[in-house]
């Protein structure tokens, strides 16, 4: 056992750090859009835009530790992750590679890999949230065009997206589901927006009424509900590198604490968070080590998401505690524009600007991060199954196994038809 | 970065595990806790024959050259079996103090007996007024006739009743809480002026209150440099934290697994209680608490093996905080999920809970280590 990186890994870490230092404005408070665009071009040019994909599809072939190093460095410097952790790279691309048709792969993969198209996911429905098996959005088709109908809600990042990935039920095989690509500017989409509780993050609601799409826009083979139920809003490696972002935020909190008068309660909270962070770091390292060896994770990924989410919420709470009353100012979202904020001047210390919104935004993120909105309960349910904690009667086990087989068979038939 | 064990470490783990599974059942352990000695001298001899008592010592000192990781591996399995033999007091604390701070002569004098199982030891460091502050000492050692005379009182000395030698912290200079002026001495437990009051602890072990009244020791009883013993004592205590923390991790694993099994078989309202979602979630939380403790245990062991310093101290304190919190959570939930039976003396669950509760207090509780972590 040893904590230190091997020489080869250290070299890689130095290479990644040098790359980020060269192409990202490290330490700069407000990053300009031109700088973000330059960073994206550099990452794509370097061939690191889809590192976790198979090499033949443009992946880097990194091992688990190298992925971890990349994620850690990116998180530490708070680099733009809107493409790297967007739905195109983390969900649509991998699904296309694993189960997509050739025509769909040809149509979409190159643009996703080149960070030329942005995707968002339409998973939720007004009546069933993210429970795929209860969804009513339906796609039909008889060998020609697809016909898509239904309502989707709580779609993140639609305003910036080019494509919408819609999870829909197959019209003639109700047990099976597919992922369908819909251009965001499709005239058949009726879109409305809501602002979430942080006052900044937007979620979209989309109505689709018999909209017609080319057949290659059906991205995947039909599959049972559970295949889609486990869609995640971030990659495995990003999930296992969250501690770096927490550590960076804790450093900023320490800088603030140093300016405040001694407060024992705050110190206890800060130290408690630091110990939790140390625990998360240690867990992440064990998981990455297991991945590198091809062994099962010591802790189910669901619980890693849950734990890192809890700690991120703690960070927000501690930040609010640090600033006391100055966490209260709640500027109009229009003033969230960093340039405007800069000209106007913050209310209270500059570090306090928007801490409440950040904490609330983290709450919103946690909702989507935790099992695509199904929340703590679903994550723990799944972990309980994983850990074989849940007791099942023998009749129930037989019944479930039979149902799963039936579903798989049905999905196979639907695939042939579509 | 590497979390795998070497072949030797795996062999050691297998050997200790097999012995505990085959020869150290809960009923026998309970009988031992009720015996006069509180542990089995026969078991102790077997540990020595199997080489376990020499694992943490260097080959030059007659040991097997193991480090913190090996000690952690053994302690974790001891925790699963609730071992009552005084590995912590004799090997980790007493042997550790001599290993880290002793001269070649002192090592030659004491370590062979410790390793072959013929010598029992105890670390007498705590005082009634000091709580977890290692430098808060009223026990004094004054120079006399080329040696020292020790006067004072030591509280809750683990393995005190069986100890042949005591490693005693005493103030050779400075004020009561000064960090300088602390010295460690190896004292014959049967020396004139040493009196003990022995008693059992809540978790079935043995301890003593020890009074030192004009106890004369030679100059070569001093461990390390005079007045600079606090660093050595901290090092030994941190090794002890890794050891008891690893025990706690082992105990938590048993509690979690036993609770899962129990909930799969215990039926209420016509079905196993493990089918109830709220109970499943509690067990998921127990699992997570155990895994977080285990992760920090590995970090602490690796840091200690890298070399003793602030990084290692910080890792040890983080581990102790986690073990304190997790141990309480896992222990309390195991008792609750076992229902009324969980509270009885017959079931092993309550005994693991008691050990975990004691471990939280040993060598500094959650609050103490949270503060220490923040200071480092």
PDB file of N, CA and C in Angstrom, chain A residues 304-351:
ATOM      1  N   UNK A 304     -21.419   6.971  -3.527  1.00  0.00           N
ATOM      2  CA  UNK A 304     -20.400   8.007  -3.729  1.00  0.00           C
ATOM      3  C   UNK A 304     -21.074   9.313  -4.163  1.00  0.00           C
ATOM      4  N   UNK A 305     -22.079   9.200  -5.051  1.00  0.00           N
ATOM      5  CA  UNK A 305     -22.821  10.392  -5.467  1.00  0.00           C
ATOM      6  C   UNK A 305     -23.494  11.041  -4.263  1.00  0.00           C
ATOM      7  N   UNK A 306     -24.097  10.196  -3.474  1.00  0.00           N
ATOM      8  CA  UNK A 306     -24.831  10.681  -2.316  1.00  0.00           C
ATOM      9  C   UNK A 306     -23.893  11.401  -1.344  1.00  0.00           C
ATOM     10  N   UNK A 307     -22.780  10.765  -1.064  1.00  0.00           N
ATOM     11  CA  UNK A 307     -21.844  11.308  -0.084  1.00  0.00           C
ATOM     12  C   UNK A 307     -21.239  12.631  -0.580  1.00  0.00           C
ATOM     13  N   UNK A 308     -20.809  12.634  -1.833  1.00  0.00           N
ATOM     14  CA  UNK A 308     -20.202  13.868  -2.334  1.00  0.00           C
ATOM     15  C   UNK A 308     -21.250  14.979  -2.382  1.00  0.00           C
ATOM     16  N   UNK A 309     -22.485  14.611  -2.703  1.00  0.00           N
ATOM     17  CA  UNK A 309     -23.562  15.605  -2.715  1.00  0.00           C
ATOM     18  C   UNK A 309     -23.783  16.181  -1.330  1.00  0.00           C
ATOM     19  N   UNK A 310     -23.780  15.322  -0.329  1.00  0.00           N
ATOM     20  CA  UNK A 310     -23.972  15.795   1.053  1.00  0.00           C
ATOM     21  C   UNK A 310     -22.865  16.774   1.448  1.00  0.00           C
ATOM     22  N   UNK A 311     -21.643  16.425   1.061  1.00  0.00           N
ATOM     23  CA  UNK A 311     -20.506  17.266   1.463  1.00  0.00           C
ATOM     24  C   UNK A 311     -20.552  18.606   0.733  1.00  0.00           C
ATOM     25  N   UNK A 312     -20.960  18.573  -0.535  1.00  0.00           N
ATOM     26  CA  UNK A 312     -21.076  19.843  -1.267  1.00  0.00           C
ATOM     27  C   UNK A 312     -22.135  20.747  -0.627  1.00  0.00           C
ATOM     28  N   UNK A 313     -23.199  20.141  -0.144  1.00  0.00           N
ATOM     29  CA  UNK A 313     -24.215  20.945   0.540  1.00  0.00           C
ATOM     30  C   UNK A 313     -23.666  21.528   1.841  1.00  0.00           C
ATOM     31  N   UNK A 314     -22.826  20.745   2.503  1.00  0.00           N
ATOM     32  CA  UNK A 314     -22.185  21.244   3.735  1.00  0.00           C
ATOM     33  C   UNK A 314     -21.317  22.456   3.438  1.00  0.00           C
ATOM     34  N   UNK A 315     -20.616  22.407   2.288  1.00  0.00           N
ATOM     35  CA  UNK A 315     -19.753  23.533   1.904  1.00  0.00           C
ATOM     36  C   UNK A 315     -20.593  24.799   1.778  1.00  0.00           C
ATOM     37  N   UNK A 316     -21.726  24.648   1.095  1.00  0.00           N
ATOM     38  CA  UNK A 316     -22.609  25.802   0.918  1.00  0.00           C
ATOM     39  C   UNK A 316     -23.076  26.351   2.253  1.00  0.00           C
ATOM     40  N   UNK A 317     -23.446  25.448   3.139  1.00  0.00           N
ATOM     41  CA  UNK A 317     -23.939  25.879   4.448  1.00  0.00           C
ATOM     42  C   UNK A 317     -22.840  26.598   5.232  1.00  0.00           C
ATOM     43  N   UNK A 318     -21.619  26.088   5.116  1.00  0.00           N
ATOM     44  CA  UNK A 318     -20.511  26.710   5.845  1.00  0.00           C
ATOM     45  C   UNK A 318     -20.209  28.098   5.281  1.00  0.00           C
ATOM     46  N   UNK A 319     -20.295  28.217   3.957  1.00  0.00           N
ATOM     47  CA  UNK A 319     -20.061  29.530   3.349  1.00  0.00           C
ATOM     48  C   UNK A 319     -21.078  30.547   3.863  1.00  0.00           C
ATOM     49  N   UNK A 320     -22.313  30.104   3.927  1.00  0.00           N
ATOM     50  CA  UNK A 320     -23.359  31.003   4.434  1.00  0.00           C
ATOM     51  C   UNK A 320     -23.070  31.376   5.879  1.00  0.00           C
ATOM     52  N   UNK A 321     -22.667  30.386   6.667  1.00  0.00           N
ATOM     53  CA  UNK A 321     -22.331  30.648   8.066  1.00  0.00           C
ATOM     54  C   UNK A 321     -21.206  31.672   8.185  1.00  0.00           C
ATOM     55  N   UNK A 322     -20.229  31.556   7.288  1.00  0.00           N
ATOM     56  CA  UNK A 322     -19.071  32.447   7.352  1.00  0.00           C
ATOM     57  C   UNK A 322     -19.481  33.907   7.193  1.00  0.00           C
ATOM     58  N   UNK A 323     -20.408  34.150   6.289  1.00  0.00           N
ATOM     59  CA  UNK A 323     -20.722  35.537   5.972  1.00  0.00           C
ATOM     60  C   UNK A 323     -21.882  36.104   6.771  1.00  0.00           C
ATOM     61  N   UNK A 324     -22.541  35.260   7.520  1.00  0.00           N
ATOM     62  CA  UNK A 324     -23.619  35.755   8.362  1.00  0.00           C
ATOM     63  C   UNK A 324     -24.631  36.542   7.547  1.00  0.00           C
ATOM     64  N   UNK A 325     -24.885  37.795   7.941  1.00  0.00           N
ATOM     65  CA  UNK A 325     -25.920  38.607   7.286  1.00  0.00           C
ATOM     66  C   UNK A 325     -25.643  38.827   5.800  1.00  0.00           C
ATOM     67  N   UNK A 326     -24.352  38.845   5.427  1.00  0.00           N
ATOM     68  CA  UNK A 326     -24.049  39.142   4.024  1.00  0.00           C
ATOM     69  C   UNK A 326     -24.360  37.974   3.084  1.00  0.00           C
ATOM     70  N   UNK A 327     -24.907  36.881   3.643  1.00  0.00           N
ATOM     71  CA  UNK A 327     -25.424  35.825   2.759  1.00  0.00           C
ATOM     72  C   UNK A 327     -26.836  36.169   2.296  1.00  0.00           C
ATOM     73  N   UNK A 328     -27.436  37.199   2.930  1.00  0.00           N
ATOM     74  CA  UNK A 328     -28.841  37.504   2.634  1.00  0.00           C
ATOM     75  C   UNK A 328     -29.096  38.243   1.327  1.00  0.00           C
ATOM     76  N   UNK A 329     -28.242  39.188   0.936  1.00  0.00           N
ATOM     77  CA  UNK A 329     -28.549  39.938  -0.283  1.00  0.00           C
ATOM     78  C   UNK A 329     -28.784  39.000  -1.458  1.00  0.00           C
ATOM     79  N   UNK A 330     -29.832  39.280  -2.192  1.00  0.00           N
ATOM     80  CA  UNK A 330     -30.273  38.372  -3.242  1.00  0.00           C
ATOM     81  C   UNK A 330     -30.506  39.196  -4.486  1.00  0.00           C
ATOM     82  N   UNK A 331     -29.417  39.544  -5.207  1.00  0.00           N
ATOM     83  CA  UNK A 331     -29.565  40.453  -6.329  1.00  0.00           C
ATOM     84  C   UNK A 331     -30.453  39.854  -7.408  1.00  0.00           C
ATOM     85  N   UNK A 332     -31.093  40.727  -8.143  1.00  0.00           N
ATOM     86  CA  UNK A 332     -31.912  40.282  -9.262  1.00  0.00           C
ATOM     87  C   UNK A 332     -31.036  39.444 -10.192  1.00  0.00           C
ATOM     88  N   UNK A 333     -31.587  38.363 -10.752  1.00  0.00           N
ATOM     89  CA  UNK A 333     -30.771  37.525 -11.627  1.00  0.00           C
ATOM     90  C   UNK A 333     -30.075  38.311 -12.726  1.00  0.00           C
ATOM     91  N   UNK A 334     -30.663  39.424 -13.146  1.00  0.00           N
ATOM     92  CA  UNK A 334     -30.017  40.238 -14.186  1.00  0.00           C
ATOM     93  C   UNK A 334     -28.635  40.682 -13.729  1.00  0.00           C
ATOM     94  N   UNK A 335     -28.495  40.861 -12.434  1.00  0.00           N
ATOM     95  CA  UNK A 335     -27.218  41.342 -11.911  1.00  0.00           C
ATOM     96  C   UNK A 335     -26.211  40.216 -11.704  1.00  0.00           C
ATOM     97  N   UNK A 336     -26.622  38.996 -12.064  1.00  0.00           N
ATOM     98  CA  UNK A 336     -25.674  37.889 -11.964  1.00  0.00           C
ATOM     99  C   UNK A 336     -24.594  38.010 -13.024  1.00  0.00           C
ATOM    100  N   UNK A 337     -24.870  38.806 -14.052  1.00  0.00           N
ATOM    101  CA  UNK A 337     -23.832  39.031 -15.045  1.00  0.00           C
ATOM    102  C   UNK A 337     -22.588  39.553 -14.334  1.00  0.00           C
ATOM    103  N   UNK A 338     -21.489  38.815 -14.445  1.00  0.00           N
ATOM    104  CA  UNK A 338     -20.309  39.196 -13.659  1.00  0.00           C
ATOM    105  C   UNK A 338     -19.819  40.595 -13.966  1.00  0.00           C
ATOM    106  N   UNK A 339     -19.978  41.022 -15.233  1.00  0.00           N
ATOM    107  CA  UNK A 339     -19.484  42.351 -15.574  1.00  0.00           C
ATOM    108  C   UNK A 339     -20.305  43.423 -14.859  1.00  0.00           C
ATOM    109  N   UNK A 340     -21.618  43.197 -14.857  1.00  0.00           N
ATOM    110  CA  UNK A 340     -22.478  44.160 -14.177  1.00  0.00           C
ATOM    111  C   UNK A 340     -22.154  44.200 -12.691  1.00  0.00           C
ATOM    112  N   UNK A 341     -21.973  43.000 -12.146  1.00  0.00           N
ATOM    113  CA  UNK A 341     -21.661  42.892 -10.719  1.00  0.00           C
ATOM    114  C   UNK A 341     -20.394  43.685 -10.415  1.00  0.00           C
ATOM    115  N   UNK A 342     -19.448  43.544 -11.354  1.00  0.00           N
ATOM    116  CA  UNK A 342     -18.167  44.193 -11.184  1.00  0.00           C
ATOM    117  C   UNK A 342     -18.329  45.715 -11.179  1.00  0.00           C
ATOM    118  N   UNK A 343     -19.134  46.197 -12.129  1.00  0.00           N
ATOM    119  CA  UNK A 343     -19.297  47.649 -12.227  1.00  0.00           C
ATOM    120  C   UNK A 343     -20.062  48.200 -11.031  1.00  0.00           C
ATOM    121  N   UNK A 344     -21.072  47.476 -10.659  1.00  0.00           N
ATOM    122  CA  UNK A 344     -21.939  47.947  -9.593  1.00  0.00           C
ATOM    123  C   UNK A 344     -21.249  47.864  -8.232  1.00  0.00           C
ATOM    124  N   UNK A 345     -20.424  46.861  -8.107  1.00  0.00           N
ATOM    125  CA  UNK A 345     -19.796  46.616  -6.811  1.00  0.00           C
ATOM    126  C   UNK A 345     -20.672  45.715  -5.990  1.00  0.00           C
ATOM    127  N   UNK A 346     -20.070  44.775  -5.275  1.00  0.00           N
ATOM    128  CA  UNK A 346     -20.872  43.828  -4.510  1.00  0.00           C
ATOM    129  C   UNK A 346     -21.469  44.463  -3.259  1.00  0.00           C
ATOM    130  N   UNK A 347     -22.488  43.804  -2.741  1.00  0.00           N
ATOM    131  CA  UNK A 347     -23.027  44.225  -1.448  1.00  0.00           C
ATOM    132  C   UNK A 347     -22.268  43.411  -0.399  1.00  0.00           C
ATOM    133  N   UNK A 348     -21.498  44.088   0.427  1.00  0.00           N
ATOM    134  CA  UNK A 348     -20.689  43.353   1.400  1.00  0.00           C
ATOM    135  C   UNK A 348     -19.396  42.869   0.762  1.00  0.00           C
ATOM    136  N   UNK A 349     -18.681  41.958   1.438  1.00  0.00           N
ATOM    137  CA  UNK A 349     -17.398  41.475   0.908  1.00  0.00           C
ATOM    138  C   UNK A 349     -17.593  40.794  -0.439  1.00  0.00           C
ATOM    139  N   UNK A 350     -16.605  40.938  -1.310  1.00  0.00           N
ATOM    140  CA  UNK A 350     -16.716  40.356  -2.656  1.00  0.00           C
ATOM    141  C   UNK A 350     -16.904  38.840  -2.580  1.00  0.00           C
ATOM    142  N   UNK A 351     -16.237  38.201  -1.587  1.00  0.00           N
ATOM    143  CA  UNK A 351     -16.345  36.739  -1.482  1.00  0.00           C
ATOM    144  C   UNK A 351     -17.768  36.308  -1.122  1.00  0.00           C
TER     145      UNK A 351
END
